[in-house]
Short mmCIF file of C-alpha atoms and ligand atoms in Angstrom, two decimals:
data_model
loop_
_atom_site.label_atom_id
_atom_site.label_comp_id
_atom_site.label_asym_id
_atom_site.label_seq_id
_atom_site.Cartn_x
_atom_site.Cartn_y
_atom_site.Cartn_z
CA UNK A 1 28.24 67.59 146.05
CA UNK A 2 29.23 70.48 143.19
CA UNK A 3 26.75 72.73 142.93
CA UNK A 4 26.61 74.11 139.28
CA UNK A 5 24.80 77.33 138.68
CA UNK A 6 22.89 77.79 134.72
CA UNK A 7 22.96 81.30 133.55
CA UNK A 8 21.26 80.92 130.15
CA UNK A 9 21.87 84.97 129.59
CA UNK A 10 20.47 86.31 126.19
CA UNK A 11 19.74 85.16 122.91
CA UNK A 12 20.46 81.77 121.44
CA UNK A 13 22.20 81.59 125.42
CA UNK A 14 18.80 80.65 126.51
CA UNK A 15 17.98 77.91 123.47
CA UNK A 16 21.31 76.32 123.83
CA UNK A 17 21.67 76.18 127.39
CA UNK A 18 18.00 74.26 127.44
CA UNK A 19 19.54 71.96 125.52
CA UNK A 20 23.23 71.25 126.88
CA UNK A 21 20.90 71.26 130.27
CA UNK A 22 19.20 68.49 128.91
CA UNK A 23 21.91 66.23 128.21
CA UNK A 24 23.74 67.03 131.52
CA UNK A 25 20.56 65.99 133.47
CA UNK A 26 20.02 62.28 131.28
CA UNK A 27 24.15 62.27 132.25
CA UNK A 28 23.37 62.92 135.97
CA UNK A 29 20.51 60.69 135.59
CA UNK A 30 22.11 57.99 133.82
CA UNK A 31 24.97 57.73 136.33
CA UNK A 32 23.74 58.67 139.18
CA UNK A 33 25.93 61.83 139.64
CA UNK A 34 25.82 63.95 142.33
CA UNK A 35 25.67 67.59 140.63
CA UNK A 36 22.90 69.59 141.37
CA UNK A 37 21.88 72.30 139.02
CA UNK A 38 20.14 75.75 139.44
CA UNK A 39 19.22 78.53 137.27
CA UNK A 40 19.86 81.95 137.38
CA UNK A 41 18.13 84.84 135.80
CA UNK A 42 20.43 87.01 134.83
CA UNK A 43 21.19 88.65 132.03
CA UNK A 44 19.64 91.93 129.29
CA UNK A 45 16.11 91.04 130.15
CA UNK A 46 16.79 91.52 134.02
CA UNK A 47 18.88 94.45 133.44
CA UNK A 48 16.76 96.22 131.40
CA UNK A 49 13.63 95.60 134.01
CA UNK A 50 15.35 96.26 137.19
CA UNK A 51 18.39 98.27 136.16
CA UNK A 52 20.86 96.12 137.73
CA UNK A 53 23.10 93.78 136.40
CA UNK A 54 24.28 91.46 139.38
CA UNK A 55 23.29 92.61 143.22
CA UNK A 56 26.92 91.69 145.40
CA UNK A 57 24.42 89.43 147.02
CA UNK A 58 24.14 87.54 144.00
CA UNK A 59 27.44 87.62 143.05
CA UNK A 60 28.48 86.29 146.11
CA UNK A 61 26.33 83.27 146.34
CA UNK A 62 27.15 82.37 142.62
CA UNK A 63 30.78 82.13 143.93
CA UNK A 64 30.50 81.01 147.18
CA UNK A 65 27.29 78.85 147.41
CA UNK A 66 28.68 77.23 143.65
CA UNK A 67 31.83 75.29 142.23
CA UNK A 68 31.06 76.03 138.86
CA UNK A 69 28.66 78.31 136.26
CA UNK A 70 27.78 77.01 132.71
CA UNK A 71 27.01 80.14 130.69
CA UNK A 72 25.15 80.77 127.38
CA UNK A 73 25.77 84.11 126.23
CA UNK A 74 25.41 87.91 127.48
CA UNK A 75 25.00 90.31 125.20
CA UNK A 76 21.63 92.46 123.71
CA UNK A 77 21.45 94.99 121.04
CA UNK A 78 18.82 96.72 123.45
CA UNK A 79 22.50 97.27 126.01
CA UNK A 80 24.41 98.93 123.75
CA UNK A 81 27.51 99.27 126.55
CA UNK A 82 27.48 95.72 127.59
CA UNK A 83 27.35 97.03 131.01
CA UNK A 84 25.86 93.52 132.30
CA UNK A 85 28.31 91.43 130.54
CA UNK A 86 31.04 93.02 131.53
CA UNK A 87 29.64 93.16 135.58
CA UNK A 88 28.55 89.23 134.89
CA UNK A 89 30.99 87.63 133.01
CA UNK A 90 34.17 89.57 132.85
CA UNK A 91 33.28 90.18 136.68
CA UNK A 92 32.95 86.55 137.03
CA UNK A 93 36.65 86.16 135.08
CA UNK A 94 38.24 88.90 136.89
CA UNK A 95 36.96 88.63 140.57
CA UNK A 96 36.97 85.30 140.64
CA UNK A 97 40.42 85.20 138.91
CA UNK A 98 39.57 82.72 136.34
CA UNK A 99 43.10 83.17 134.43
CA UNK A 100 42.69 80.23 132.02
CA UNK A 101 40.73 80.64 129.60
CA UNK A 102 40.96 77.03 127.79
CA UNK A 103 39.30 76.56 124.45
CA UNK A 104 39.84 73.35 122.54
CA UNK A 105 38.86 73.41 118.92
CA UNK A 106 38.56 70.24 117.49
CA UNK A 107 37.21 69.11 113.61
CA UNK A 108 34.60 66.72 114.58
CA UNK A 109 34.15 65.52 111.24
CA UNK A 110 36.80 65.97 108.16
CA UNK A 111 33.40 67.51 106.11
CA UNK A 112 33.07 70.51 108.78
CA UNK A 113 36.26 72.15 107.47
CA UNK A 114 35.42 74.87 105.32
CA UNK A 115 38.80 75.11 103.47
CA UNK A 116 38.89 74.22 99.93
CA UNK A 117 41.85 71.68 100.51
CA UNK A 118 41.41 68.67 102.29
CA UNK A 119 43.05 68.85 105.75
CA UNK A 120 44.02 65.82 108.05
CA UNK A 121 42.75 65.92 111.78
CA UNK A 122 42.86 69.50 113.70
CA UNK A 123 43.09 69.80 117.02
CA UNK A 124 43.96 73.85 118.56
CA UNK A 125 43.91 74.15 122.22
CA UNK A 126 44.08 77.91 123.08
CA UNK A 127 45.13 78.98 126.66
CA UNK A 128 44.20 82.38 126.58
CA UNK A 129 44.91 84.94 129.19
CA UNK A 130 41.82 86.05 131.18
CA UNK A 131 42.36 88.26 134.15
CA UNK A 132 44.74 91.24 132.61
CA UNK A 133 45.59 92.69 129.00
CA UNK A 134 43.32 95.04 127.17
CA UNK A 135 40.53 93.92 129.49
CA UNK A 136 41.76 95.29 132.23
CA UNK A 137 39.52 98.48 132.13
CA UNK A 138 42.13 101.14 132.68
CA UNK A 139 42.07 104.14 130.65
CA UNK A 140 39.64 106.76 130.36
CA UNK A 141 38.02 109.52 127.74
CA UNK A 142 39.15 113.23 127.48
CA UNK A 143 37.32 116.20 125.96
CA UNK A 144 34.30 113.62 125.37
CA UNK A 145 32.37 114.22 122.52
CA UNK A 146 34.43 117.59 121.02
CA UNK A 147 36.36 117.05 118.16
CA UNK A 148 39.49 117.34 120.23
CA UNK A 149 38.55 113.64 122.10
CA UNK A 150 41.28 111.61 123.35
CA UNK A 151 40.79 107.74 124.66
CA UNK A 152 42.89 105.66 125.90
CA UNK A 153 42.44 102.42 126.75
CA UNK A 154 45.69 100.43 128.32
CA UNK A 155 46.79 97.16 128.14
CA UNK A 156 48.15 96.07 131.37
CA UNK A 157 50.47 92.86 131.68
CA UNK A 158 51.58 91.42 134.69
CA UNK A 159 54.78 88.89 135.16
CA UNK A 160 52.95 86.51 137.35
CA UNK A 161 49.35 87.26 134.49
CA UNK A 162 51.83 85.83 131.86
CA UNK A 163 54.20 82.99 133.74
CA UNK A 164 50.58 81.53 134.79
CA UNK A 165 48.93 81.44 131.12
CA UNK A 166 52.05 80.04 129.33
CA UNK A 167 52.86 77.49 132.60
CA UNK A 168 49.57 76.14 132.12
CA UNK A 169 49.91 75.96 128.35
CA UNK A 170 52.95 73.83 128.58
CA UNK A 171 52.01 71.39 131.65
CA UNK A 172 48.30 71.08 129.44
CA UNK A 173 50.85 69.84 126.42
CA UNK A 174 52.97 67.75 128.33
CA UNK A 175 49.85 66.07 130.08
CA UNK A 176 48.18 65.09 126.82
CA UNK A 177 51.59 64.35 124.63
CA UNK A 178 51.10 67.40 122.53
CA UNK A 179 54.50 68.35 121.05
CA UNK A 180 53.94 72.26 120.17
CA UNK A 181 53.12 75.04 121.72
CA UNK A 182 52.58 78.48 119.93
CA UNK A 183 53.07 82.06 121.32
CA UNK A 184 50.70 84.41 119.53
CA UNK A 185 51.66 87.86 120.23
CA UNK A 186 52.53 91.27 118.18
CA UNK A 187 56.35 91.50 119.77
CA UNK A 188 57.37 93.39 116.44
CA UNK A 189 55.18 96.18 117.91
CA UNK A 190 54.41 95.69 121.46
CA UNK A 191 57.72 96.16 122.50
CA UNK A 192 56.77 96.39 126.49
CA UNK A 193 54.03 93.63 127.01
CA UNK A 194 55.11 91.23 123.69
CA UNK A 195 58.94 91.64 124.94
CA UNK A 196 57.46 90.23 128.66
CA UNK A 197 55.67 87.26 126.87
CA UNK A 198 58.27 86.39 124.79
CA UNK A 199 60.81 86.54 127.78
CA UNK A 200 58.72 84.10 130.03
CA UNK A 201 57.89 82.36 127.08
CA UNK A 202 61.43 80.86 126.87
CA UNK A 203 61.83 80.83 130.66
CA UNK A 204 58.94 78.37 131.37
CA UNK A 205 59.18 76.53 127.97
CA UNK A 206 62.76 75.73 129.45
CA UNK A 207 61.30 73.21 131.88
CA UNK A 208 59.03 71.39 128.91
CA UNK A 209 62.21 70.34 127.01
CA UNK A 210 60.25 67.78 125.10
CA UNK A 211 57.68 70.26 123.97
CA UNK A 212 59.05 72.70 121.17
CA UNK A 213 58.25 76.19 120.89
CA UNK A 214 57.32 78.36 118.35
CA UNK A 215 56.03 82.66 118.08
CA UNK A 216 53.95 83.97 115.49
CA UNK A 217 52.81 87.31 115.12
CA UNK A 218 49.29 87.56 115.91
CA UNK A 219 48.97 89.14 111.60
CA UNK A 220 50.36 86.04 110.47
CA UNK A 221 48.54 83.71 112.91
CA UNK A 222 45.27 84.40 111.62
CA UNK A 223 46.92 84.18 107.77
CA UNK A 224 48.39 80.58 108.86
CA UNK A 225 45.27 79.49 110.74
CA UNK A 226 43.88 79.42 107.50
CA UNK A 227 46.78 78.53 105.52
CA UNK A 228 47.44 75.38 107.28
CA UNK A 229 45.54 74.64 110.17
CA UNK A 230 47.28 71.23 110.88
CA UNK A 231 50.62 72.89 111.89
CA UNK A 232 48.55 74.12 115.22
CA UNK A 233 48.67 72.47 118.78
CA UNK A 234 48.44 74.79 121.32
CA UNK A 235 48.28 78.56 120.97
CA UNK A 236 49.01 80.93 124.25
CA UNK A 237 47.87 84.23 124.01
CA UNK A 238 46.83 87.01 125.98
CA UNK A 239 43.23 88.10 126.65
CA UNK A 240 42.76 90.42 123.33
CA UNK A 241 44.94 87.95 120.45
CA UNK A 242 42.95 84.91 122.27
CA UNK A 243 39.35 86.19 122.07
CA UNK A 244 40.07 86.85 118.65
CA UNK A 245 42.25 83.83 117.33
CA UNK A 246 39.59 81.63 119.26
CA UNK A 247 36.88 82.51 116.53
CA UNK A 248 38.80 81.95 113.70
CA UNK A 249 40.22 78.55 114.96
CA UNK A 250 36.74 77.68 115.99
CA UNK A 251 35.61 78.77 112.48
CA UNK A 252 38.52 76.63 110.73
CA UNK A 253 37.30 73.54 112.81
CA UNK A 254 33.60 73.63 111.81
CA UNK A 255 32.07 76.77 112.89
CA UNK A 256 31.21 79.17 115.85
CA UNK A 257 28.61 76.82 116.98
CA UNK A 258 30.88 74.16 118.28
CA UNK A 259 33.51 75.41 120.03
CA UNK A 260 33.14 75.06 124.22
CA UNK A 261 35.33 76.89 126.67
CA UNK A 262 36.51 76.79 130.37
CA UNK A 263 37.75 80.09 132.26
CA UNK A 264 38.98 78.51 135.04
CA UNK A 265 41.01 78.94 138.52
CA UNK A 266 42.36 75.62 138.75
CA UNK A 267 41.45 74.36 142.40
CA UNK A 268 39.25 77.03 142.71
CA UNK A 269 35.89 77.88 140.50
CA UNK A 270 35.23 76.87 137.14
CA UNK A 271 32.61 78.49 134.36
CA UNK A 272 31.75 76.58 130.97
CA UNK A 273 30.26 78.62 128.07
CA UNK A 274 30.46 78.04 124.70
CA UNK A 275 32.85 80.88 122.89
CA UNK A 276 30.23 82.12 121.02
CA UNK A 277 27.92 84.95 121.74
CA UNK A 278 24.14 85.69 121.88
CA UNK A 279 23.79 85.99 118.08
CA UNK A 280 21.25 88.11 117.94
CA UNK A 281 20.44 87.73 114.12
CA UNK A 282 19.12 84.40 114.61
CA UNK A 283 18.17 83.91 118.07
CA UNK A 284 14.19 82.92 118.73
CA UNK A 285 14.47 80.84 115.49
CA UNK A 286 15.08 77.58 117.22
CA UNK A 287 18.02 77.26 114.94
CA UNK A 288 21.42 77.81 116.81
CA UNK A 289 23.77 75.03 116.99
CA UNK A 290 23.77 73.74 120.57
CA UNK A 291 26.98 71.57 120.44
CA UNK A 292 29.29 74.37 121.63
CA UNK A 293 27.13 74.49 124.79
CA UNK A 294 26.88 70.49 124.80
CA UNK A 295 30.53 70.05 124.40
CA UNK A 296 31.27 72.65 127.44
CA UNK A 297 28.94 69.66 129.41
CA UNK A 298 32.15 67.93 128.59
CA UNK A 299 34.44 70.15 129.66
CA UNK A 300 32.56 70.17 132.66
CA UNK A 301 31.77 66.41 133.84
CA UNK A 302 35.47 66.15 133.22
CA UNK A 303 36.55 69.12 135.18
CA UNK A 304 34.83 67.22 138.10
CA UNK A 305 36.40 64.12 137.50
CA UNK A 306 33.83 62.03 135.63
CA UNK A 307 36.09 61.61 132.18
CA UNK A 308 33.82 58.68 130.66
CA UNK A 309 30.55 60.50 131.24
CA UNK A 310 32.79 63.24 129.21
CA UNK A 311 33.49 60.89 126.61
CA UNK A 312 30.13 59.99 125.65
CA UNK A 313 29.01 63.37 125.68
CA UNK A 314 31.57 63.68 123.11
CA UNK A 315 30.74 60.43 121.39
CA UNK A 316 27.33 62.10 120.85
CA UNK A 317 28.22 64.87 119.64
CA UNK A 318 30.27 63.07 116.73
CA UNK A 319 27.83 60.79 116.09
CA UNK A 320 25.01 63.67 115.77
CA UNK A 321 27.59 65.13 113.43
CA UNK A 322 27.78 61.68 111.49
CA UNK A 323 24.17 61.27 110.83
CA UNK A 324 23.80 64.45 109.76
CA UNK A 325 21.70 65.42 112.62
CA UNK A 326 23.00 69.13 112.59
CA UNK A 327 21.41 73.01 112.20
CA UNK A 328 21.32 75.31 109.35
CA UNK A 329 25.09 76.81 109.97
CA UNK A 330 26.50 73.23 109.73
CA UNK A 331 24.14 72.40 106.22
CA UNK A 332 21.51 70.57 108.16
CA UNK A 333 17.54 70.99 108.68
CA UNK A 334 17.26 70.43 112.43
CA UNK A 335 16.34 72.28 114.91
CA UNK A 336 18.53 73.74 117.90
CA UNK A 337 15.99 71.09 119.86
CA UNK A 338 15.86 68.40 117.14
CA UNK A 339 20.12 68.21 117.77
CA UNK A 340 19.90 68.37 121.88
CA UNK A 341 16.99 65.75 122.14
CA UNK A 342 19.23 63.53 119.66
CA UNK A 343 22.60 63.47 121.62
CA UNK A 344 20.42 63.44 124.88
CA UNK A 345 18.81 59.96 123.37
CA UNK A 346 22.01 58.82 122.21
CA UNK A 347 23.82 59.30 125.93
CA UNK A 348 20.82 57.50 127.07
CA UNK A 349 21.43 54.88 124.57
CA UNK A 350 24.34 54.10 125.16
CA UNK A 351 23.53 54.21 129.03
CA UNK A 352 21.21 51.52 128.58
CA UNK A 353 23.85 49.64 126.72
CA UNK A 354 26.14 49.13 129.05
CA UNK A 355 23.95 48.49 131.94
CA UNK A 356 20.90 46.93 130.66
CA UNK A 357 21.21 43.26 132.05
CA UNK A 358 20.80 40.96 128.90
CA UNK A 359 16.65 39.97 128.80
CA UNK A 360 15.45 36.69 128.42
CA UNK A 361 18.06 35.21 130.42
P1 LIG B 1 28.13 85.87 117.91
O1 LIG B 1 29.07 84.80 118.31
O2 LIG B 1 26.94 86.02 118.77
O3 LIG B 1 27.66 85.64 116.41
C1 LIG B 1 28.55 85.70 115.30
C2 LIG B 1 27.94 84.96 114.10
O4 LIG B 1 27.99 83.56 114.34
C3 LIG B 1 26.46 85.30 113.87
O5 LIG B 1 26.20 85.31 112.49
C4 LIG B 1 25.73 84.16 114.52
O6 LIG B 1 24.46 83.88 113.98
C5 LIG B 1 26.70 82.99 114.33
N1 LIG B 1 26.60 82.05 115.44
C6 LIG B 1 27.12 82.20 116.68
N2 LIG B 1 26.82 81.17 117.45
C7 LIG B 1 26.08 80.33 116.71
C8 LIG B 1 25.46 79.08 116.98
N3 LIG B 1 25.53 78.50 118.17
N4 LIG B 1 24.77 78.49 115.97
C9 LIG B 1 24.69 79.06 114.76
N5 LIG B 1 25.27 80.25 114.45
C10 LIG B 1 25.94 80.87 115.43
O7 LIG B 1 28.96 87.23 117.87
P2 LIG B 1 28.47 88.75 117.75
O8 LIG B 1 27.34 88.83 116.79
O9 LIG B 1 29.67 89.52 117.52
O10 LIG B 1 27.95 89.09 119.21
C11 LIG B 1 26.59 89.12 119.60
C12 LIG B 1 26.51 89.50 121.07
O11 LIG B 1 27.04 88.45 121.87
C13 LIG B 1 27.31 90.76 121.42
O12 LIG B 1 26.57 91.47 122.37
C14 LIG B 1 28.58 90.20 122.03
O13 LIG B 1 29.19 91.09 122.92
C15 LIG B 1 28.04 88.97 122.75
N6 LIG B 1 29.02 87.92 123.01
C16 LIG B 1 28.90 87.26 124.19
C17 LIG B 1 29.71 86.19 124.49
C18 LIG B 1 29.57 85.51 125.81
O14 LIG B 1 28.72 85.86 126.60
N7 LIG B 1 30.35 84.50 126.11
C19 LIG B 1 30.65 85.77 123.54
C20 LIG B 1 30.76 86.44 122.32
C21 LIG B 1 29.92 87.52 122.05
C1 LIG B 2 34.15 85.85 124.53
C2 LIG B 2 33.41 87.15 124.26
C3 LIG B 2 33.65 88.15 125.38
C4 LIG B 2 35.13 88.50 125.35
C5 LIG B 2 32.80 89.42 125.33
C6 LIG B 2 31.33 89.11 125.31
C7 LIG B 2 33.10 90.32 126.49
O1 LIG B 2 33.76 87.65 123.01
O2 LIG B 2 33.95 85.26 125.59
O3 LIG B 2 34.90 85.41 123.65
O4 LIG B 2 35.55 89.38 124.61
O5 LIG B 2 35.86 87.86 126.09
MN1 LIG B 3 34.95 86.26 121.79
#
């Protein structure tokens, strides 16, 4: 039975993880799934009362004792270093050497775009790299705090790091007919790690001859993301030109709220959060947009082979979108609440219509 371990975290982590929890349960409910959930509390609050972010105890039985995390958010003006979202989550991408970090952004709804022009359907899948790059920690801080200091902070790229990303960017287009895949990088510069990606780039996009390829400087990407969105399939990118692209597509596609992610080890461990963060300038307000979280319920009943739960999840989701059943950052009046009790009612729903025997009879 998967065991799936909640860490709402911080912020609107804890009001949207309630409700993507709900939904899940009326899901495993519904359909008689066998996923059992727990909760974990970790995150600022725990940090900042105990002074510890994870114990190695805890760390191992999230890994061990679990086949997947779903994830709100980390992150807490009161931790000004991050220190426990870098020991939770990137310790969770590194350690458990999550390398794809998947995140589809998808216009629900043609009204969500907020470019002036009309655009058609958008669909980006980013693959970015999770395990290496600028994340990698390595560097350090000289003559601290004189006006002489020096920091450096390196960005360290491995052959197999990049084969992996890009392999799994092309065999993700092939599997779902997608005919593009673009390289996002800043070669023109980055002679060393963009020359690497570029190289392996061609290599592996060899064996996908009936996907085409295509670079773009990370500069222009974010111009062209803008400029027309619809040219976009999938983007590869490593850890650094991901996290940031993935905002901006997300952004393009109806807003931070939405977008879900995976960082996964395929085979091997899974962990869902949506790809945005705590947001501490509206969090306690009951008004964060839970759908990114929802969606990532998705991600997740699909990841363990339960694709039609998935759909409906996502059905939900488009209909809540529909009817105008949305927060303040998508226009709306409801509450973060108000959206998760809807789609959880709607799953439900549509439960009950397909298995309800016909009364009367
Ligand atoms: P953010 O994503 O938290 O917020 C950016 C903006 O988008 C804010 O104006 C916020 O109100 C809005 N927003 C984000 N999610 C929303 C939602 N669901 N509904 C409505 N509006 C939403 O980014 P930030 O402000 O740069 O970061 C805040 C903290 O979160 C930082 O500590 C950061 O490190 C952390 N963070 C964590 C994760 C994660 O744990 N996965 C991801 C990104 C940022
Ligand atoms: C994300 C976040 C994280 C990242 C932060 C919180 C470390 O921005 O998941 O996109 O940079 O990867
Ligand atoms: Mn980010």
């Amino acid at each position: 039975m998967p065991r799936i371990a909640l860490i709402p975290g911080d912020g609107i982590g804890v009001e949207v993880v309630r409700e993507a929890r709900r939904v899940l349960e009326a899901v495993v409910e519904g359909a008689a799934l066998p996923l059992e959930l727990t909760e974990w509390d970790l995150g600022a609050e725990r940090y900042l009362r105990d002074g510890v972010t994870i114990t190695e105890e805890e760390f191992r039985a999230l890994s061990e004792d679990h086949d997947a995390v779903l994830l709100g958010a980390l992150g807490d003006p009161r931790v000004p270093g991050n220190e426990h979202a870098k020991d939770i989550l990137l310790g969770m991408r590194f350690r458990l050497d999550l390398y794809v970090n998947y995140r589809p952004c998808v216009l629900l709804d043609p009204e969500l775009c907020p470019l002036r022009r009309e655009v058609g359907e958008l669909s980006i899948e980013i693959f970015r790299e999770n395990t290496e790059g600028a994340y990698a920690g390595l560097g350090g801080s000289f003559k601290t705090g004189t006006p002489g200091e020096v920091a450096i902070e390196e960005d360290l790229n491995t052959r197999l790091g990049v084969e992996r990303i890009i392999r799994a960017a092309f065999e993700h287009a092939r599997a779902k007919g997608r005919g593009r895949v673009t390289l996002v990088d800043k070669a023109n510069v980055q002679r060393f790690a963009g020359g690497l990606y570029r190289r392996v780039f061609n290599e592996v996009g060899e064996d996908y001859p009936e996907v085409a390829r295509d670079r773009m400087y990370v500069d222009a990407m974010a111009m062209d993301l803008v400029r027309r969105p619809e040219r976009y399939e999938v983007l590869v990118a490593n850890n650094l030109f991901g996290d940031i692209v993935s905002d901006l597509a997300a952004v393009v596609t109806g807003g931070l709220g939405l977008a879900p992610s995976a960082n996964v080890h395929p085979g091997r461990f899974a962990l869902f959060e949506p790809v945005h963060g705590s947001a501490p300038d509206i969090a306690g307000q009951g008004i964060a947009n839970p759908v990114g979280a929802i969606r990532c319920v998705s991600l997740l009943l699909n990841h363990f082979g339960y694709p039609e739960e998935a759909a409906k999840v996502e059905e939900a989701v488009r209909a809540s979108i529909r009817e105008r059943v949305t927060t303040p950052d998508l226009g709306g009046s409801a509450g973060t609440e108000d959206v998760g009790r809807w789609i959880t009612e709607r799953v439900a729903q549509k439960r009950g219509a397909v298995s309800q025997p016909p009364t009367g009879a």
